[in-house]
mmCIF file of C-alpha atoms in Angstrom:
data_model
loop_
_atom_site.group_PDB
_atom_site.id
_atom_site.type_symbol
_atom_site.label_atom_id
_atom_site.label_comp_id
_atom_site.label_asym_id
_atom_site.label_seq_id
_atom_site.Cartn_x
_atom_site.Cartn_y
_atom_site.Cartn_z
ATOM 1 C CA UNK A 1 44.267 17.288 -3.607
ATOM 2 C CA UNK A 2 41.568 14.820 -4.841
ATOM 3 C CA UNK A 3 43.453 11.406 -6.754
ATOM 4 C CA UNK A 4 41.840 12.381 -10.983
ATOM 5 C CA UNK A 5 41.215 8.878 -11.392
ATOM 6 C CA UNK A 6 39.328 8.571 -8.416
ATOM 7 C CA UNK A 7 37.696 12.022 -9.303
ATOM 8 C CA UNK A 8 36.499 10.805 -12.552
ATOM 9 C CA UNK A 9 35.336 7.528 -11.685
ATOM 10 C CA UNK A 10 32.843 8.891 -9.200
ATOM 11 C CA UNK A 11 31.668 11.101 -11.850
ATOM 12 C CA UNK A 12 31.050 8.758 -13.819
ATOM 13 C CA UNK A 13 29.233 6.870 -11.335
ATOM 14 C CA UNK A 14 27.233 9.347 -10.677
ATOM 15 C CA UNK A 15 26.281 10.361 -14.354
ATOM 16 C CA UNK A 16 24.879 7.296 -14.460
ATOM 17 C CA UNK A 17 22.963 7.609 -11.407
ATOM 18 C CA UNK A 18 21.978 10.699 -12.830
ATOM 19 C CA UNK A 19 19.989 8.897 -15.386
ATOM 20 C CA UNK A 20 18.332 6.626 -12.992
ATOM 21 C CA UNK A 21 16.581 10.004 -11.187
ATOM 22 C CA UNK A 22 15.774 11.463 -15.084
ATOM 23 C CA UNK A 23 14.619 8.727 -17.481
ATOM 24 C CA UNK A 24 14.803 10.367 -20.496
ATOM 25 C CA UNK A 25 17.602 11.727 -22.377
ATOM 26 C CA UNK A 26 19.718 14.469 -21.636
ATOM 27 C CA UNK A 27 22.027 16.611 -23.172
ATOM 28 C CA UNK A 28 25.834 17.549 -21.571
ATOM 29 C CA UNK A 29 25.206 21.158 -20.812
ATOM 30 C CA UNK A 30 21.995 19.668 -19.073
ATOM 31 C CA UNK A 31 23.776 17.221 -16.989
ATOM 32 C CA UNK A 32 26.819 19.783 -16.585
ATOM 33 C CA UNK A 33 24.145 21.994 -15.111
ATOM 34 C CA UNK A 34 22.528 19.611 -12.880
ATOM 35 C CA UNK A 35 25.755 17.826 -11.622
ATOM 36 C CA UNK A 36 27.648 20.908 -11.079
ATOM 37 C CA UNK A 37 30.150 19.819 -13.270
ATOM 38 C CA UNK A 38 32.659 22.271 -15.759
ATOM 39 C CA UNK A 39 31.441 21.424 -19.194
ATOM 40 C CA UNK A 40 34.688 20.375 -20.297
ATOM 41 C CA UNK A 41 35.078 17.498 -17.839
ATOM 42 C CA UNK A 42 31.934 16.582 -19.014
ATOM 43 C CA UNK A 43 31.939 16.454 -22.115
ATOM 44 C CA UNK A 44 35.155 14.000 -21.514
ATOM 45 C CA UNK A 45 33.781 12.039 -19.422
ATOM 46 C CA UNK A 46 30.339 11.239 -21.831
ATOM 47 C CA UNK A 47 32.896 10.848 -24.448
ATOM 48 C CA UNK A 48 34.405 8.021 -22.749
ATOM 49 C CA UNK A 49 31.449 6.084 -21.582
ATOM 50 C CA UNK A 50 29.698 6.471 -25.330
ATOM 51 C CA UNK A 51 33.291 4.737 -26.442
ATOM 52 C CA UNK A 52 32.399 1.852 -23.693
ATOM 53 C CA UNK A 53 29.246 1.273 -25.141
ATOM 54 C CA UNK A 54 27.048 2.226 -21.846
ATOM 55 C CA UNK A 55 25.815 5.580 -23.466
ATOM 56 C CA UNK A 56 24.217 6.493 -26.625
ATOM 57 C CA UNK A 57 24.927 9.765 -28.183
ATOM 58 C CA UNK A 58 22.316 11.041 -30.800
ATOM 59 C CA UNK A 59 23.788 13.965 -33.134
ATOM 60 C CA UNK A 60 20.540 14.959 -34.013
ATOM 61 C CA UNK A 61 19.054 15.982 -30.742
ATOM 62 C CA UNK A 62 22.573 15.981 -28.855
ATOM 63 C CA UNK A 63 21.365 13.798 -25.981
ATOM 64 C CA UNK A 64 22.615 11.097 -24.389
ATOM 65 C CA UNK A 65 20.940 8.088 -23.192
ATOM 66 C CA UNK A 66 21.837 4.792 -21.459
ATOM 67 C CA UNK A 67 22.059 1.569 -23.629
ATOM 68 C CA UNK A 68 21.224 -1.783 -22.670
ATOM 69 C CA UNK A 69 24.983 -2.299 -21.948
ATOM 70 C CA UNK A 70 24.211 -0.527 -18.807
ATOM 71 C CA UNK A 71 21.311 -2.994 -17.373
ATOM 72 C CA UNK A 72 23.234 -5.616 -18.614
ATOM 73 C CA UNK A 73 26.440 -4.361 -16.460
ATOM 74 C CA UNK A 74 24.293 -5.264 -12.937
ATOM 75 C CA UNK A 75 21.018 -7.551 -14.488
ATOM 76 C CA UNK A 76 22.804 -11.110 -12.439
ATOM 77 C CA UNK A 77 22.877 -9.196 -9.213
ATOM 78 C CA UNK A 78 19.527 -9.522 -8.053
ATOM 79 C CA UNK A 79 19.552 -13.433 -8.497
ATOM 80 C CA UNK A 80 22.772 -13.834 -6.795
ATOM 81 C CA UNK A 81 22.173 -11.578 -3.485
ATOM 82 C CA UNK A 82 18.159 -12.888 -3.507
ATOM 83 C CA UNK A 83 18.524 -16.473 -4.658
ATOM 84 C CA UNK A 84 14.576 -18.021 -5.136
ATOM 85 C CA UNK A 85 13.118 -14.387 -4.303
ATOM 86 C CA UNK A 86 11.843 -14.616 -1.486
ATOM 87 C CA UNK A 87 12.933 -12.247 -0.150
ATOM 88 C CA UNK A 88 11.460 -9.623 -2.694
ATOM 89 C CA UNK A 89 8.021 -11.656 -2.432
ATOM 90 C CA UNK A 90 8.130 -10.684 1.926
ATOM 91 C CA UNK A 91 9.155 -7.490 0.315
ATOM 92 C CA UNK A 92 6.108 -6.950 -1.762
ATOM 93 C CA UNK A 93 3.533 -9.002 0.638
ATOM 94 C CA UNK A 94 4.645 -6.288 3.172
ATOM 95 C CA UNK A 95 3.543 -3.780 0.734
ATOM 96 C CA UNK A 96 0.861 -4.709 -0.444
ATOM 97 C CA UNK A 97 -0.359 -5.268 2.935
ATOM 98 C CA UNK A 98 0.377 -1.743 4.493
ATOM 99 C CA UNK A 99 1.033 0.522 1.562
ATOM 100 C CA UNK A 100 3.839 1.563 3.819
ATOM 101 C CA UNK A 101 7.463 2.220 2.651
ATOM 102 C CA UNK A 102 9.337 -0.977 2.908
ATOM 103 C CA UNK A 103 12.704 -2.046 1.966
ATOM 104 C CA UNK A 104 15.268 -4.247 2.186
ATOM 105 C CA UNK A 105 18.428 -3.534 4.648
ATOM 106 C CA UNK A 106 22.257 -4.953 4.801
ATOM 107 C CA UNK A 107 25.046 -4.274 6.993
ATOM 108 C CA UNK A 108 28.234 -2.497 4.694
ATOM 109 C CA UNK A 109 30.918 -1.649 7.006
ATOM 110 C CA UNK A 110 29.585 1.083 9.822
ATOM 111 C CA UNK A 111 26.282 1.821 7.293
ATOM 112 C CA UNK A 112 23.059 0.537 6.643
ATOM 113 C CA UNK A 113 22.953 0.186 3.013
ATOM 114 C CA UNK A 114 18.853 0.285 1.245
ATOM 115 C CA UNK A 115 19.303 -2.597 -0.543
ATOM 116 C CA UNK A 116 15.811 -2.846 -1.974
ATOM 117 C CA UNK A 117 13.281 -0.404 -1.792
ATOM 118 C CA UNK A 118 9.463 0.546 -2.770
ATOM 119 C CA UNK A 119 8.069 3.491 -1.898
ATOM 120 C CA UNK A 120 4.770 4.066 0.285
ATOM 121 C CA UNK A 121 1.317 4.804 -1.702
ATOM 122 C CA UNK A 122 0.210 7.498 0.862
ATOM 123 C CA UNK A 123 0.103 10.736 0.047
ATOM 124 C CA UNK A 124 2.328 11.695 2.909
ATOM 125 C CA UNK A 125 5.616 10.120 3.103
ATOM 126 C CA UNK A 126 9.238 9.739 3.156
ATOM 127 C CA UNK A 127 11.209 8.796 0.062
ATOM 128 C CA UNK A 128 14.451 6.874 0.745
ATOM 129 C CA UNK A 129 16.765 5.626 -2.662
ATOM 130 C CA UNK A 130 17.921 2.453 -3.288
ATOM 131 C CA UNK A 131 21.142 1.763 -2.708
ATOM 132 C CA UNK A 132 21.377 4.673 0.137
ATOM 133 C CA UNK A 133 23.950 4.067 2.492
ATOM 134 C CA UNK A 134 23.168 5.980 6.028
ATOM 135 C CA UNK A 135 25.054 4.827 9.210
ATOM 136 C CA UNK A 136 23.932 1.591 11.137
ATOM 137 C CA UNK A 137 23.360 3.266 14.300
ATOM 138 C CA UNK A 138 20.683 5.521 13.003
ATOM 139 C CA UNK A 139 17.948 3.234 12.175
ATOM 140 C CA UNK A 140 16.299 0.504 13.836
ATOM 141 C CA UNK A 141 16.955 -1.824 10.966
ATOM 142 C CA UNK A 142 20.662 -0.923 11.838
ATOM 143 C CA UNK A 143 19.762 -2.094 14.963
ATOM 144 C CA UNK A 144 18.474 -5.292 14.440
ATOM 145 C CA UNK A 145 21.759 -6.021 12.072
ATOM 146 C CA UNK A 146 23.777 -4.967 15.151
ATOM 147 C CA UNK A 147 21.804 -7.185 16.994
ATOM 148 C CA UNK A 148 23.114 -10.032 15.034
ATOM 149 C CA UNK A 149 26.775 -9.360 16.207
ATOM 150 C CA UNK A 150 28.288 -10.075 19.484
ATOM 151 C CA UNK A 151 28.866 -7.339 22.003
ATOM 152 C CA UNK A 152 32.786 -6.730 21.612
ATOM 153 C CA UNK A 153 32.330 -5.623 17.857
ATOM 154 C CA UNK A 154 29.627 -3.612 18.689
ATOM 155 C CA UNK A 155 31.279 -0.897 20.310
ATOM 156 C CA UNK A 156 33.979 -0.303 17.861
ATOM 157 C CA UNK A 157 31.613 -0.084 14.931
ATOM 158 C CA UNK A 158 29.350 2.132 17.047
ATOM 159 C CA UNK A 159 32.556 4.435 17.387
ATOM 160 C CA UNK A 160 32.996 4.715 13.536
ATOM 161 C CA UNK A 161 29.625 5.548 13.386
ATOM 162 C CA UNK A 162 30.059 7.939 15.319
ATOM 163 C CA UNK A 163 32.567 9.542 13.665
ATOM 164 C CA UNK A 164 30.649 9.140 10.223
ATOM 165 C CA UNK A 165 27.508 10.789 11.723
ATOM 166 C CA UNK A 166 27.965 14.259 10.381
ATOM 167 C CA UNK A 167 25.396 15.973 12.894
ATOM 168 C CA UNK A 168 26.487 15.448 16.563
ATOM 169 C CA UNK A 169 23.232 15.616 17.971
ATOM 170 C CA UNK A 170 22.413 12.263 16.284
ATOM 171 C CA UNK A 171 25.485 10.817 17.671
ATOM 172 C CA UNK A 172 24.713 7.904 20.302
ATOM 173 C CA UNK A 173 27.192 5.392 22.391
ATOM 174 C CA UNK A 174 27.336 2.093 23.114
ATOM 175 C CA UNK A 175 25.607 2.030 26.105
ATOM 176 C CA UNK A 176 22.426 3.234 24.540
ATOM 177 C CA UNK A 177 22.703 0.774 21.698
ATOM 178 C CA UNK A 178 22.953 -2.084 23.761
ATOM 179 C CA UNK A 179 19.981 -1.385 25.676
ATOM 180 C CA UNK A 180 18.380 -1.365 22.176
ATOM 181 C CA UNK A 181 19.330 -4.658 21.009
ATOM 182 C CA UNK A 182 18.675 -6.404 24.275
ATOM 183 C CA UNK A 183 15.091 -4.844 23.760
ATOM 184 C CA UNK A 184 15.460 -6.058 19.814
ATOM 185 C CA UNK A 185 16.311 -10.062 21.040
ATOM 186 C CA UNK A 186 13.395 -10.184 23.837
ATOM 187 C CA UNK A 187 10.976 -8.434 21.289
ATOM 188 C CA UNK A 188 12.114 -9.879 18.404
ATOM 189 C CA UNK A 189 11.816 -6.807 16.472
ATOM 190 C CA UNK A 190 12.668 -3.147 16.278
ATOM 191 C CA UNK A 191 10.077 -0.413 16.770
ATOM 192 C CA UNK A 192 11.638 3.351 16.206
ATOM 193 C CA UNK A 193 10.112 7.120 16.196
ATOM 194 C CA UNK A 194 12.009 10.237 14.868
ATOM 195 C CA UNK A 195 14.535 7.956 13.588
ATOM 196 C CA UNK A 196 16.830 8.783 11.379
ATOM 197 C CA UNK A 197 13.484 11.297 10.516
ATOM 198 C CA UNK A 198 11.683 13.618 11.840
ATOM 199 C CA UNK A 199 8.006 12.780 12.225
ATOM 200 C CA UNK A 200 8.391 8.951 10.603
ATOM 201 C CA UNK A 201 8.452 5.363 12.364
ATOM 202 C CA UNK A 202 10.489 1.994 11.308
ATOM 203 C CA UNK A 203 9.335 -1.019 12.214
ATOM 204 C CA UNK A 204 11.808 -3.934 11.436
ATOM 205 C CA UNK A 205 12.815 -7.612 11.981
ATOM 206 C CA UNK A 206 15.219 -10.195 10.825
ATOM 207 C CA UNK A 207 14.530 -12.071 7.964
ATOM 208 C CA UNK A 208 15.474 -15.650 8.138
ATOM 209 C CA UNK A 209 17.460 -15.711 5.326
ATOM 210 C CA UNK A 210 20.985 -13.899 3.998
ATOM 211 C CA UNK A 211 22.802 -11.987 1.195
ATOM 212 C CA UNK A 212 25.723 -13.129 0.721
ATOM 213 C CA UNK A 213 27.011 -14.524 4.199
ATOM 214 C CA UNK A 214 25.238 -11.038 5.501
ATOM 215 C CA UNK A 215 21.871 -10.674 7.530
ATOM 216 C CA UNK A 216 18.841 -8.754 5.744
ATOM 217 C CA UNK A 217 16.683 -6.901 7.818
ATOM 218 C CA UNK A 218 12.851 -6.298 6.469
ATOM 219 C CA UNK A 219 11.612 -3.079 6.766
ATOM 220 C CA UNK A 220 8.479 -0.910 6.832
ATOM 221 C CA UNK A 221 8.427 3.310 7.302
ATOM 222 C CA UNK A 222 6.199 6.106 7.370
ATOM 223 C CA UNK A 223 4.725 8.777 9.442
ATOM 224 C CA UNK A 224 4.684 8.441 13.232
ATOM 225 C CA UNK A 225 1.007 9.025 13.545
ATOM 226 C CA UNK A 226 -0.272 6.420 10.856
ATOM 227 C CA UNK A 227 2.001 4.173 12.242
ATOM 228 C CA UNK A 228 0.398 5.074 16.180
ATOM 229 C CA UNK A 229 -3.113 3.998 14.382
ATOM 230 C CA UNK A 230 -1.981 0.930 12.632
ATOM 231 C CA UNK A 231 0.821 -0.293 14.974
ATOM 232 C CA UNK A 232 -0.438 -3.904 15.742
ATOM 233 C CA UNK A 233 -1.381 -4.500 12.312
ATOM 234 C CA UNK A 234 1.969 -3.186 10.758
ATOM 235 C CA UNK A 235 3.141 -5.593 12.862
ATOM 236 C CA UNK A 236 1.642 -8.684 12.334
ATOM 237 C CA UNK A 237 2.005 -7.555 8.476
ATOM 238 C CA UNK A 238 5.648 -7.411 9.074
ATOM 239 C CA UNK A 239 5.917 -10.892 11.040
ATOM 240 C CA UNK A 240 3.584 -12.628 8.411
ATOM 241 C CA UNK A 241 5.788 -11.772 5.479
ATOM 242 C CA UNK A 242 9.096 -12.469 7.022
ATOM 243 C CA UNK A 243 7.702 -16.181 8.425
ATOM 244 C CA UNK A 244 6.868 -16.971 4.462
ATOM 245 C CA UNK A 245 10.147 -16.696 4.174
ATOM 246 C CA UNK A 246 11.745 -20.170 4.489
ATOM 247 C CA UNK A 247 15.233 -21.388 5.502
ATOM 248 C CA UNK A 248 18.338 -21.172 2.624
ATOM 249 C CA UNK A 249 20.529 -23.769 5.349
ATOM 250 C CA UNK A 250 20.186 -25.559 8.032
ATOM 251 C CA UNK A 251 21.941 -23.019 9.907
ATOM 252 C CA UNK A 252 19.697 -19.926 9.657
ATOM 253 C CA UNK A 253 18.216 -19.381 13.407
ATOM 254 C CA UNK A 254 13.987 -19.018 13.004
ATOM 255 C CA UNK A 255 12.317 -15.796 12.776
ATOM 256 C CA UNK A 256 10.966 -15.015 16.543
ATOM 257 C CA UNK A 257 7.349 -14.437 15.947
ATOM 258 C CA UNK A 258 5.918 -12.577 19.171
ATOM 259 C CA UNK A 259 2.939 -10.439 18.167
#
């Protein structure tokens, strides 16, 4: 049986979440409704985090809506993990520059966690959210954060992976992945189709710069065919905006440019 406290603290999570997707109010049978959650729970739970001061509760309409309590709650974050922002300003040059999804990618644990994200102008295209979590092995900006660690930790977290990856056509082995990153460290990027979907291309690299101790991999994705069309200048895009991005320390190793 699921630990209650744990229960009700992803809940509560993901009420709040919840609000991210709607932006505008909402009422509990709403959100009951939408969550899948028994109404009585619910109401609880809103209960409790109107008390804490990161929901408003108007008796008029019955809605509910997130207070500034909330964007204070995470507002530091971005200037801690990104520093100067330079980071966010590759991220942005890359978009501007391709239209292309692009995003921002860490290592947590055996995943690839979105860390940053803006979403593609074209018409057709894949929507990923920030802050999704899918595992490393299963993107080629996982790769290129594998690529970063040496060869006897790679096969354990490839194994975890593994056992995270829910469908086991999409499971891989170490072999396979190694061949990858050598490819990734000659290259100096990572170029992948059909992965992790169907029909859509990654194109990623290093950047020469960390989050917190951890290497950030910069991003761009979109369909496989406008990426076929565009390829060498997607690339070049990619390179240019990750070499404007200069050293935090002495010890960061150079982005490889190789175009």
């Amino acid at each position: 049986m699921a630990n209650p406290q744990v229960k009700s603290a992803t809940r509560a999570i993901e009420i709040l979440e919840y609000f991210k997707l709607a932006q505008q109010p909402r009422s509990m049978s709403q959100m009951a409704s939408d969550l899948g959650y028994p109404q009585s729970s619910t109401t609880v739970m809103l209960k409790t985090l109107v008390n804490l001061g990161y929901l408003n509760f108007d008796r008029s309409t019955r809605d509910y809506f997130p207070t500034p309590k909330l964007t204070a709650l995470g507002d530091w974050i971005p200037r801690v993990m990104f520093g100067s922002g330079q980071m966010i300003d590759a991220l942005n040059d890359l978009h501007a520059a391709t239209g292309e999804g692009v995003f921002l990618g860490t290592k947590n644990d055996i995943y690839l966690q979105y860390t940053r994200t803006k979403e593609s102008i074209h018409a057709l295209r894949f929507h990923i959210d920030e802050g999704f979590m899918r595992p490393i092995t299963l993107s080629a900006a996982g790769w290129i954060l594998l690529a970063t660690l040496p060869e006897d930790k790679i096969d354990n977290i490839v194994r975890r992976a593994n056992i995270a990856t829910q469908n086991p056509a999409e499971r891989t082995d170490t072999k396979t992945i190694l061949a990858r990153i050598r490819e990734i460290r000659k290259n100096g990027y990572a170029y992948a189709e059909d992965i992790p979907l169907e029909g859509g291309s990654t194109l990623a690299l290093k950047l020469p710069a960390e989050v917190q101790g951890q290497p950030v991999a910069l991003a761009l994705g979109g369909v496989t065919d406008r990426f076929k069309k565009n390829f060498t200048e997607y690339k070049r895009a990619l390179f240019a905006a990750a070499e404007a991005v200069k050293q935090d320390t002495e010890f960061d190793l150079p982005v490889r440019i190789s175009l």
